[in-house]
Coordinates of C-alpha atoms in Angstrom, one line a residue:
Chain A
M259 CA 91.7 88.1 71.0
I260 CA 88.8 86.3 72.6
F261 CA 88.4 87.7 76.1
Q262 CA 89.7 90.2 78.6
L263 CA 90.3 89.4 82.2
P264 CA 89.1 91.2 85.4
T265 CA 91.7 93.6 86.7
A266 CA 93.0 91.5 89.5
L267 CA 93.4 88.4 87.3
N268 CA 95.0 90.5 84.6
N269 CA 97.6 91.7 87.1
F270 CA 98.3 88.2 88.2
F271 CA 98.7 86.9 84.6
I272 CA 100.8 89.8 83.5
I273 CA 103.3 89.0 86.3
F274 CA 103.0 85.2 85.6
Y275 CA 103.5 85.5 81.8
S276 CA 106.3 88.1 82.3
I277 CA 108.3 85.6 84.4
I278 CA 107.8 82.9 81.9
V279 CA 108.5 85.0 78.8
E280 CA 111.7 86.3 80.4
G281 CA 112.8 82.8 81.5
M282 CA 111.8 80.7 78.5
P283 CA 114.6 81.9 76.2
F284 CA 117.2 81.2 78.9
I285 CA 115.8 77.7 79.2
L286 CA 116.1 77.3 75.5
I287 CA 119.7 78.5 75.5
G288 CA 120.5 76.0 78.3
S289 CA 118.7 73.2 76.4
L290 CA 120.6 74.1 73.2
L291 CA 124.0 74.0 75.0
S292 CA 122.9 70.9 76.8
G293 CA 122.1 69.2 73.4
I294 CA 125.4 70.4 71.9
M295 CA 127.3 69.0 74.9
E296 CA 125.5 65.6 74.5
Y297 CA 126.9 65.2 71.0
F298 CA 130.2 67.0 71.1
V299 CA 131.6 66.4 74.7
S300 CA 132.3 62.9 75.9
P301 CA 132.4 61.9 79.6
E302 CA 136.0 61.1 79.1
S303 CA 136.8 64.7 78.1
F304 CA 135.3 65.8 81.4
D305 CA 137.5 63.3 83.3
K306 CA 140.5 64.8 81.6
F307 CA 139.4 68.4 82.1
M308 CA 138.5 68.1 85.8
P309 CA 141.2 68.3 88.4
K310 CA 141.5 65.3 90.8
K311 CA 141.4 67.2 94.1
K312 CA 138.0 68.0 95.5
V313 CA 138.8 71.6 96.3
S314 CA 140.2 72.2 92.8
K315 CA 137.1 70.5 91.3
L316 CA 134.8 72.7 93.3
T317 CA 136.7 75.8 92.2
V318 CA 136.6 74.8 88.5
A319 CA 132.9 74.1 88.8
A320 CA 132.2 77.5 90.4
M321 CA 134.0 79.2 87.5
L322 CA 132.2 77.3 84.8
G323 CA 129.6 80.0 84.8
N324 CA 131.9 82.2 82.7
L325 CA 131.3 79.8 79.8
M326 CA 127.6 79.9 80.4
P327 CA 126.5 83.5 81.1
V328 CA 122.8 82.9 81.6
C329 CA 120.6 82.9 84.7
E330 CA 119.5 79.9 86.8
C331 CA 116.8 78.9 84.4
G332 CA 119.4 78.2 81.6
N333 CA 121.9 76.6 83.9
I334 CA 119.6 73.7 85.0
P335 CA 119.5 71.9 81.7
F336 CA 123.3 72.3 81.5
A337 CA 123.7 70.9 85.0
R338 CA 121.5 68.0 84.1
R339 CA 123.6 67.2 81.1
L340 CA 126.8 67.5 83.2
I341 CA 125.5 64.7 85.6
K342 CA 124.4 62.6 82.6
K343 CA 128.1 63.0 81.4
R344 CA 129.1 61.3 84.7
V345 CA 130.1 64.5 86.5
E346 CA 129.5 64.1 90.2
P347 CA 126.2 65.7 91.4
Y348 CA 128.0 68.0 93.9
I349 CA 130.2 69.4 91.1
A350 CA 127.1 70.1 89.0
L351 CA 125.4 71.6 92.1
T352 CA 128.4 73.9 92.7
F353 CA 128.2 75.1 89.1
L354 CA 124.4 75.5 89.5
L355 CA 124.8 77.7 92.6
A356 CA 127.7 79.8 91.4
A357 CA 127.1 80.3 87.7
P358 CA 124.1 82.7 87.9
V359 CA 126.5 85.2 89.6
L360 CA 130.0 84.3 88.5
N361 CA 129.6 85.2 84.9
P362 CA 130.5 88.3 82.9
I363 CA 126.9 89.6 82.3
V364 CA 126.0 89.6 86.0
I365 CA 129.3 91.2 86.9
A366 CA 128.6 94.0 84.3
S367 CA 125.0 94.5 85.6
T368 CA 126.2 94.7 89.2
V369 CA 128.9 97.3 88.2
A370 CA 126.2 99.3 86.4
A371 CA 123.9 99.2 89.4
F372 CA 126.5 100.0 92.0
P373 CA 129.1 102.0 90.0
N374 CA 130.5 103.9 93.0
D375 CA 130.8 100.9 95.3
P376 CA 133.2 98.2 94.1
T377 CA 133.0 96.6 97.5
I378 CA 129.5 95.3 96.6
L379 CA 130.8 93.6 93.5
F380 CA 133.8 92.1 95.2
L381 CA 131.8 90.8 98.1
R382 CA 129.0 89.5 95.9
L383 CA 131.4 87.5 93.9
S384 CA 133.5 86.3 96.9
F385 CA 130.4 85.3 98.9
T386 CA 128.8 83.5 96.0
F387 CA 132.0 81.6 95.4
L388 CA 132.3 80.6 99.1
V389 CA 128.6 79.7 99.5
A390 CA 128.5 77.7 96.3
T391 CA 131.7 75.7 97.0
G392 CA 130.8 75.3 100.7
T393 CA 127.4 73.9 99.8
G394 CA 128.9 71.7 97.1
F395 CA 131.4 70.4 99.6
M396 CA 128.7 69.6 102.2
I397 CA 126.6 67.8 99.5
S398 CA 129.7 65.9 98.4
K399 CA 129.4 63.8 101.6
L400 CA 126.3 62.2 100.1
T401 CA 126.3 59.6 97.4
S402 CA 124.7 60.1 94.0
K403 CA 121.9 57.7 94.9
Q404 CA 121.2 59.8 98.0
V405 CA 120.9 63.1 96.2
L406 CA 119.4 62.5 92.8
S407 CA 115.6 62.3 92.2
S408 CA 114.4 58.8 91.3
H409 CA 113.2 60.0 87.8
F410 CA 116.6 61.6 87.0
A411 CA 118.6 58.7 88.5
E412 CA 116.7 56.5 86.1
Q413 CA 117.7 58.7 83.1
E414 CA 121.2 59.0 84.3
A415 CA 121.5 55.2 84.6
C416 CA 121.4 55.1 80.8
N417 CA 124.8 56.8 80.6
N418 CA 126.4 54.5 83.1
P419 CA 128.7 52.0 81.4
L420 CA 127.1 49.2 83.5
H421 CA 123.7 50.0 81.9
S422 CA 123.4 46.8 80.0
H423 CA 120.5 46.6 77.6
S424 CA 121.3 46.3 73.9
H425 CA 121.4 49.6 72.1
N426 CA 119.7 48.1 69.2
Q427 CA 116.6 47.6 71.3
S428 CA 114.5 50.4 72.8
C429 CA 114.9 50.8 76.6
E430 CA 111.9 49.4 78.4
S431 CA 111.3 52.5 80.4
G432 CA 111.8 54.6 77.4
H433 CA 114.1 57.0 79.0
C434 CA 117.2 56.5 76.9
A435 CA 118.3 58.9 74.2
H436 CA 120.8 56.5 72.6
K437 CA 123.6 58.1 70.8
K438 CA 123.9 57.8 67.1
K439 CA 126.0 59.9 64.7
V440 CA 125.4 63.6 65.1
S441 CA 122.4 64.9 63.2
W442 CA 120.7 68.3 63.5
P443 CA 117.1 66.9 63.6
R444 CA 118.1 64.6 66.5
L445 CA 119.9 67.5 68.2
L446 CA 116.8 69.7 67.9
S447 CA 114.7 66.9 69.2
L448 CA 117.0 66.6 72.2
V449 CA 116.6 70.4 72.8
R450 CA 112.9 70.0 72.6
T451 CA 112.8 67.2 75.1
E452 CA 114.9 69.2 77.6
F453 CA 112.8 72.3 77.0
F454 CA 109.5 70.5 77.7
E455 CA 110.8 69.0 80.9
M456 CA 112.2 72.3 82.2
T457 CA 109.4 74.6 81.0
G458 CA 106.7 72.4 82.5
I459 CA 108.3 72.7 86.0
F460 CA 109.1 76.4 85.4
L461 CA 105.4 77.0 84.9
F462 CA 104.6 75.7 88.4
G463 CA 107.4 77.8 89.8
A464 CA 106.2 81.0 88.0
T465 CA 102.6 80.3 89.2
I466 CA 103.7 80.1 92.8
A467 CA 106.0 83.1 92.5
A468 CA 103.3 85.3 90.9
S469 CA 100.7 84.2 93.5
I470 CA 103.0 85.0 96.4
Q471 CA 103.9 88.4 94.8
M472 CA 100.2 89.2 94.6
F473 CA 99.4 88.2 98.1
I474 CA 102.5 89.1 100.1
P475 CA 103.4 92.7 99.4
K476 CA 107.0 93.6 98.9
S477 CA 106.6 96.2 101.6
F478 CA 106.1 93.2 104.0
V479 CA 109.9 93.1 104.4
F480 CA 110.1 96.8 105.3
G481 CA 109.0 96.0 108.8
F482 CA 112.1 94.0 109.4
N483 CA 114.9 96.5 108.9
Q484 CA 115.3 97.5 112.6
F485 CA 117.8 94.7 113.4
E486 CA 120.6 93.8 111.1
W487 CA 120.1 90.0 111.4
L488 CA 116.4 90.4 110.7
A489 CA 117.0 92.6 107.7
I490 CA 119.4 90.0 106.3
L491 CA 116.7 87.3 106.7
A492 CA 114.0 89.6 105.3
M493 CA 116.0 90.3 102.1
M494 CA 116.8 86.6 101.7
L495 CA 113.1 85.9 101.9
L496 CA 112.3 88.7 99.4
A497 CA 114.9 87.2 97.0
F498 CA 113.2 83.8 97.4
I499 CA 109.8 85.2 96.7
V500 CA 110.5 87.6 93.9
S501 CA 112.5 85.0 91.9
I502 CA 114.0 87.7 89.7
C503 CA 116.6 86.8 87.0
S504 CA 120.2 87.2 88.3
N505 CA 121.1 89.3 85.2
V506 CA 119.1 92.2 86.5
D507 CA 118.6 91.6 90.2
A508 CA 121.3 94.2 91.1
F509 CA 119.0 97.0 89.8
F510 CA 116.1 95.6 91.8
A511 CA 118.3 95.5 94.9
L512 CA 119.4 99.1 94.3
A513 CA 115.9 100.3 95.0
Y514 CA 116.1 98.9 98.5
S515 CA 119.6 100.1 99.2
Q516 CA 118.4 103.3 100.9
V517 CA 116.1 101.4 103.2
F518 CA 118.1 98.3 104.1
P519 CA 121.6 97.9 105.3
M520 CA 124.2 96.9 102.8
S521 CA 124.8 93.5 104.5
S522 CA 121.1 92.6 103.7
I523 CA 121.5 93.9 100.1
L524 CA 124.4 91.6 99.8
A525 CA 122.3 88.7 101.2
F526 CA 119.7 89.4 98.5
L527 CA 122.4 89.4 95.7
V528 CA 124.1 86.2 96.9
F529 CA 121.1 84.1 98.0
G530 CA 118.6 85.1 95.4
P531 CA 120.3 83.7 92.3
M532 CA 120.9 80.4 94.1
I533 CA 117.6 79.7 95.8
D534 CA 114.3 81.1 94.7
I535 CA 110.9 79.6 94.1
K536 CA 111.2 78.7 90.5
A537 CA 114.8 77.5 90.8
V538 CA 113.9 75.2 93.6
L539 CA 111.1 73.6 91.6
M540 CA 113.5 73.3 88.6
M541 CA 116.2 71.7 90.8
R542 CA 113.6 69.1 91.6
T543 CA 114.2 67.7 88.1
I544 CA 117.7 66.7 89.3
F545 CA 117.7 66.4 93.1
N546 CA 115.2 64.8 95.6
W547 CA 113.4 67.0 98.0
K548 CA 115.5 66.1 101.0
T549 CA 118.7 67.2 99.1
I550 CA 117.0 70.4 97.9
L551 CA 116.1 71.2 101.5
L552 CA 119.7 70.6 102.6
I553 CA 121.0 72.8 99.7
A554 CA 118.7 75.6 100.7
L555 CA 119.6 75.2 104.3
Y556 CA 123.4 75.2 103.7
A557 CA 123.2 78.1 101.2
G558 CA 121.0 80.1 103.5
V559 CA 123.1 79.6 106.6
F560 CA 126.4 80.3 104.8
T561 CA 124.9 83.4 103.2
F562 CA 123.6 84.7 106.5
L563 CA 126.8 84.0 108.4
L564 CA 129.0 85.7 105.7
C565 CA 126.7 88.8 105.5
Y566 CA 126.4 89.1 109.2
A567 CA 130.2 88.8 109.5
Y568 CA 130.4 91.6 107.0
F569 CA 128.1 93.7 109.2
L570 CA 130.2 93.1 112.3
W571 CA 133.4 93.8 110.4
I572 CA 132.4 97.2 108.9
Chain B
M158 CA 102.9 56.0 74.6
K159 CA 102.3 57.3 71.1
N160 CA 101.0 60.8 71.9
N161 CA 103.8 62.5 70.0
W162 CA 101.3 64.9 68.5
I163 CA 100.9 66.7 71.8
N164 CA 104.5 67.7 71.8
R165 CA 104.3 69.2 68.4
F166 CA 100.9 70.8 69.2
A167 CA 102.3 72.4 72.3
L168 CA 105.4 73.6 70.5
L169 CA 103.2 75.1 67.7
L170 CA 101.0 76.9 70.2
A171 CA 104.0 78.2 72.1
T172 CA 105.6 79.5 68.9
I173 CA 102.3 81.2 67.8
F174 CA 101.9 82.7 71.3
L175 CA 105.4 84.3 71.2
G176 CA 104.6 85.5 67.7
K177 CA 101.4 87.1 68.9
L178 CA 103.3 88.9 71.7
I179 CA 105.8 90.3 69.2
F180 CA 103.3 91.3 66.5
S181 CA 100.6 92.7 68.7
S182 CA 103.1 94.6 70.8
E183 CA 101.8 92.9 74.0
I184 CA 105.4 92.1 74.6
N185 CA 105.7 95.7 75.9
L186 CA 103.4 94.8 78.7
L187 CA 105.5 91.9 79.9
I188 CA 109.3 92.6 79.6
H189 CA 111.8 95.4 79.2
P190 CA 112.6 96.2 75.5
R191 CA 116.2 95.4 76.3
Y192 CA 115.2 91.7 76.3
F193 CA 113.0 91.6 73.3
W194 CA 115.7 89.9 71.3
L195 CA 115.5 87.0 73.7
V196 CA 111.8 86.5 72.7
Y197 CA 112.7 86.7 69.0
F198 CA 115.4 84.1 69.6
A199 CA 113.0 81.8 71.5
C200 CA 110.3 82.1 68.9
G201 CA 112.8 81.3 66.1
T202 CA 114.3 78.4 68.0
L203 CA 111.0 76.9 68.9
F204 CA 110.0 77.1 65.2
L205 CA 113.2 75.4 64.2
T206 CA 112.7 72.5 66.6
L207 CA 109.1 72.2 65.5
V208 CA 109.9 72.0 61.8
F209 CA 113.3 70.3 61.7
G210 CA 113.4 68.4 65.0
E211 CA 113.1 64.6 64.8
N212 CA 109.8 63.2 65.8
S213 CA 110.0 62.0 69.4
Q214 CA 107.5 60.2 71.4
V215 CA 106.1 61.3 74.7
K216 CA 107.7 58.7 76.9
S217 CA 105.8 58.8 80.1
R218 CA 102.6 60.1 81.6
R219 CA 104.7 62.8 83.3
D220 CA 106.0 64.0 80.0
L221 CA 102.4 64.0 78.7
Y222 CA 101.3 66.2 81.5
L223 CA 104.2 68.7 81.1
S224 CA 103.5 69.0 77.3
S225 CA 99.8 69.5 78.0
L226 CA 100.6 72.2 80.5
L227 CA 102.8 74.1 78.0
A228 CA 100.0 73.8 75.4
L229 CA 97.5 75.1 77.9
F230 CA 99.8 78.0 78.9
A231 CA 100.3 79.0 75.3
L232 CA 96.6 78.6 74.4
F233 CA 95.5 80.8 77.3
G234 CA 98.0 83.4 76.4
L235 CA 96.8 83.4 72.8
L236 CA 93.1 83.9 73.8
V237 CA 93.6 86.6 76.4
D238 CA 93.8 90.3 75.6
F239 CA 96.3 91.6 78.1
K240 CA 96.1 95.0 79.6
P241 CA 98.8 97.0 81.4
L242 CA 99.4 96.4 85.1
S243 CA 96.7 98.4 86.9
S244 CA 97.1 100.6 90.0
Q245 CA 95.4 97.7 91.9
A246 CA 98.6 95.8 91.5
A247 CA 100.5 98.6 93.2
G248 CA 98.0 98.5 96.1
E249 CA 98.2 94.7 96.3
R250 CA 101.9 94.7 96.2
S251 CA 102.4 97.9 98.1
D252 CA 105.3 99.0 95.8
F253 CA 106.7 102.0 97.5
V254 CA 107.1 105.2 95.5
E255 CA 110.3 105.8 97.4
T256 CA 111.9 102.7 96.1
G257 CA 111.2 103.8 92.6
L258 CA 112.7 107.2 93.4
N259 CA 115.9 105.6 94.6
V260 CA 116.3 103.7 91.4
D261 CA 115.7 106.9 89.5
I262 CA 117.9 109.1 91.4
S263 CA 120.9 106.8 91.2
R264 CA 120.5 106.3 87.5
M265 CA 119.6 109.8 86.6
K266 CA 122.6 111.2 88.4
R267 CA 124.8 109.2 86.1
F268 CA 123.1 108.9 82.8
S269 CA 120.6 111.5 81.9
S270 CA 120.2 115.1 81.3
F271 CA 116.9 116.9 81.5
S272 CA 115.4 119.2 78.9
A273 CA 115.5 122.9 79.8
N274 CA 111.9 123.1 78.5
T275 CA 110.0 121.9 81.5
L276 CA 107.0 120.8 79.4
E277 CA 109.2 118.2 77.7
R278 CA 110.1 116.4 80.9
D279 CA 108.2 113.2 81.7
I280 CA 107.2 111.8 85.1
K281 CA 110.5 110.0 85.5
D282 CA 112.5 113.2 84.9
W283 CA 110.3 115.1 87.4
V284 CA 110.4 112.4 90.1
S285 CA 114.2 112.2 89.8
I286 CA 114.5 116.0 90.1
F287 CA 112.2 116.1 93.1
A288 CA 114.2 113.3 94.8
M289 CA 117.4 115.3 94.5
N290 CA 115.8 118.6 95.6
P291 CA 112.5 118.1 97.4
E292 CA 112.0 121.8 98.4
P293 CA 108.6 122.6 96.9
Q294 CA 109.3 126.4 96.6
K295 CA 112.0 125.6 94.1
Y296 CA 109.4 124.5 91.5
E297 CA 106.6 126.9 92.2
N298 CA 104.7 127.8 89.1
M299 CA 106.8 125.7 86.7
K300 CA 104.8 124.4 83.8
I301 CA 104.4 120.7 83.6
R302 CA 102.8 118.3 81.0
V303 CA 102.9 114.6 81.8
Q304 CA 101.2 111.4 80.7
G305 CA 100.3 108.5 83.0
F306 CA 97.4 106.8 84.7
Y307 CA 95.2 108.2 87.4
L308 CA 95.7 107.1 91.0
P309 CA 92.8 108.4 93.1
N310 CA 94.7 107.8 96.4
S311 CA 98.4 107.5 96.5
K312 CA 99.7 108.1 100.1
G313 CA 97.0 110.6 100.9
A314 CA 96.6 112.4 97.6
A315 CA 95.4 111.8 94.1
A316 CA 98.3 111.3 91.7
I317 CA 99.4 110.6 88.1
A318 CA 101.6 107.6 87.9
R319 CA 103.6 105.2 85.7
Y320 CA 105.2 101.9 86.4
T321 CA 109.0 101.6 85.9
L322 CA 110.6 98.3 84.7
N323 CA 114.1 97.0 85.1
C324 CA 113.5 93.5 83.7
C325 CA 109.9 92.3 83.6
A326 CA 106.5 93.1 85.0
A327 CA 107.4 91.0 88.1
D328 CA 109.7 93.8 89.2
A329 CA 107.5 96.7 88.3
Q330 CA 107.5 99.7 90.7
I331 CA 105.3 102.7 90.6
I332 CA 106.4 106.3 90.5
S333 CA 103.9 109.2 90.7
I334 CA 103.4 112.9 91.1
S335 CA 100.7 114.1 93.4
L336 CA 97.8 116.3 92.2
K337 CA 96.5 119.3 94.2
E338 CA 92.9 118.4 93.6
K339 CA 91.2 115.0 92.9
L340 CA 89.8 114.5 89.4
N341 CA 86.5 113.0 88.9
L342 CA 87.8 109.9 87.1
P343 CA 88.0 106.2 87.8
A344 CA 91.4 104.7 88.8
D345 CA 93.7 103.7 85.9
T346 CA 92.3 106.2 83.4
W347 CA 95.1 107.2 81.1
L348 CA 95.6 111.0 81.0
E349 CA 97.7 113.8 79.7
I350 CA 97.8 116.4 82.4
E351 CA 98.9 120.0 82.0
G352 CA 99.4 122.4 84.9
V353 CA 101.8 124.1 87.1
L354 CA 103.8 122.8 90.0
T355 CA 102.9 124.1 93.4
E356 CA 103.4 123.4 97.1
I357 CA 100.7 121.1 98.6
E358 CA 100.2 119.5 102.0
I359 CA 99.9 115.8 102.3
N360 CA 99.3 114.2 105.7
G361 CA 100.5 117.4 107.3
E362 CA 103.8 117.5 105.4
R363 CA 104.9 120.0 102.7
S364 CA 105.1 118.4 99.3
I365 CA 105.2 119.1 95.6
G366 CA 102.0 118.7 93.5
I367 CA 100.4 119.6 90.2
S368 CA 97.7 122.2 90.1
V369 CA 95.9 120.9 87.0
T370 CA 94.9 123.5 84.4
D371 CA 93.9 121.0 81.7
F372 CA 93.7 117.3 81.2
Q373 CA 92.4 114.9 78.6
E374 CA 91.9 111.2 78.5
I375 CA 94.2 109.3 76.2
E376 CA 94.6 105.7 75.1
P377 CA 97.1 103.7 77.2
L378 CA 100.6 104.1 75.7
S379 CA 101.8 101.3 73.5
N380 CA 104.7 100.9 76.0
P381 CA 102.9 101.9 79.2
Y382 CA 105.9 101.3 81.4
I383 CA 108.9 103.6 81.9
T384 CA 112.0 101.7 80.8
Y385 CA 115.5 103.0 81.2
V386 CA 117.8 103.6 78.4
Q387 CA 121.3 104.7 79.2
K388 CA 122.3 108.1 77.9
T389 CA 125.8 109.5 78.0
E390 CA 125.0 113.1 78.7
S391 CA 125.6 114.2 82.2
F392 CA 123.1 115.7 84.6
D393 CA 123.0 119.4 85.1
L394 CA 121.1 120.7 88.1
K395 CA 121.2 124.2 86.6
T396 CA 118.4 123.2 84.2
V397 CA 116.0 122.6 87.1

């Protein structure tokens, strides 16, 4: 190797690269499944599969994570493909928020971390379901045009039946991946395109997450555990900053369970997998900033209210 | 735009970078061994998309930037010789020893047993035992031999420490055992310490520390972090 870094920089880059190296395989898995879906699942099959009522649709979307047991990094390419398959954005969003928790791997890791406390698992799953479907429901009031980013909306337009340029010609803006017969080289190319888009954004997210970790100590939140409501907010903030993968966040939260009340640990476990620094930046490849702000706000408020209600109840 | 070479170049660099992590064992510095297979998978898949993927053009300036960014990330990672997280990171991030303890104690209660030979116990074993029974007299004159890096000042006393990892370096937390006397060594020097446990006073409070009888500098361990592996044996306090 050519050079070594000064200690402080080395620490920063170790954290930065660890986030990327941990997340990159999940992005690839998501991109792979996204590519497979592009070729093997038609928009019509989704129309058949999805129930007609909104509440049922939201429930099905929240449960889709069981088919896709990866963390938020892997779910975003899949959610993008769902929208390209003409699934409504609020359904894809509900999947995006719920899937990092409502899947078998995260259930197993939560059980392993809190083996003597089944309440934690039950409440984590229930609260995640409620927050994801609640946020999805609120966003369903907006139209696709209002929620999607302009870049993504342009890509999505290609899959719209009204999109009218000839498929024998190349699209002027160059955003179309016109469907031909299934071929592995083309599928791999699609995986590569999705991977580049996601990883580029992920790099920005990891840079910010690593920087904040270096400059805002985790102990910062320890000053906020005197009041229940403040502890809940502090743990939500910690979850946002740390940007830890949902597959293992239960073990991380366990370390704080002696210092913080259980309601705030729950807030960490519910809010973190939905909204964190890297996830927000990756969501930007689908939604516009205004929508992301609304999503974070709804998810934050719902999580806070549910966790505080739990505190009042126990 | 015809800059499709940048895509392939970025992909090639990313594949080589992951390969470098695997073959140089630097992967140990970044993530938990439980997740190594993910990196193998990523390296293989990137290679497949590089070799067998259809040639695709970079379609917009934005795509060009994103590809360049990935290439830069991989190139930098290739050129840098990474070192383990230093104690400075613990200071900057103020990772509390107690939080590490809690993780340990919860896990150790369920999964591990400790060797009856006290010299075979590592820092993690000792810290877990101390967390369960913090009475210093209980351990008086027990022999101890542990490896770790030197912390000149950890909550008022010098200490020997290791980082623990659940997932990746981003969640690293430090655990340590205090030393009765400071050693004339720079921070982060890797050591093997031998000594006996004894009661010490830190900030006016009774605590457990090591009275060092011998120490030697060692190379940083190839896996410098403590990572948890589930064991099926049960914990037996009688061995303490």
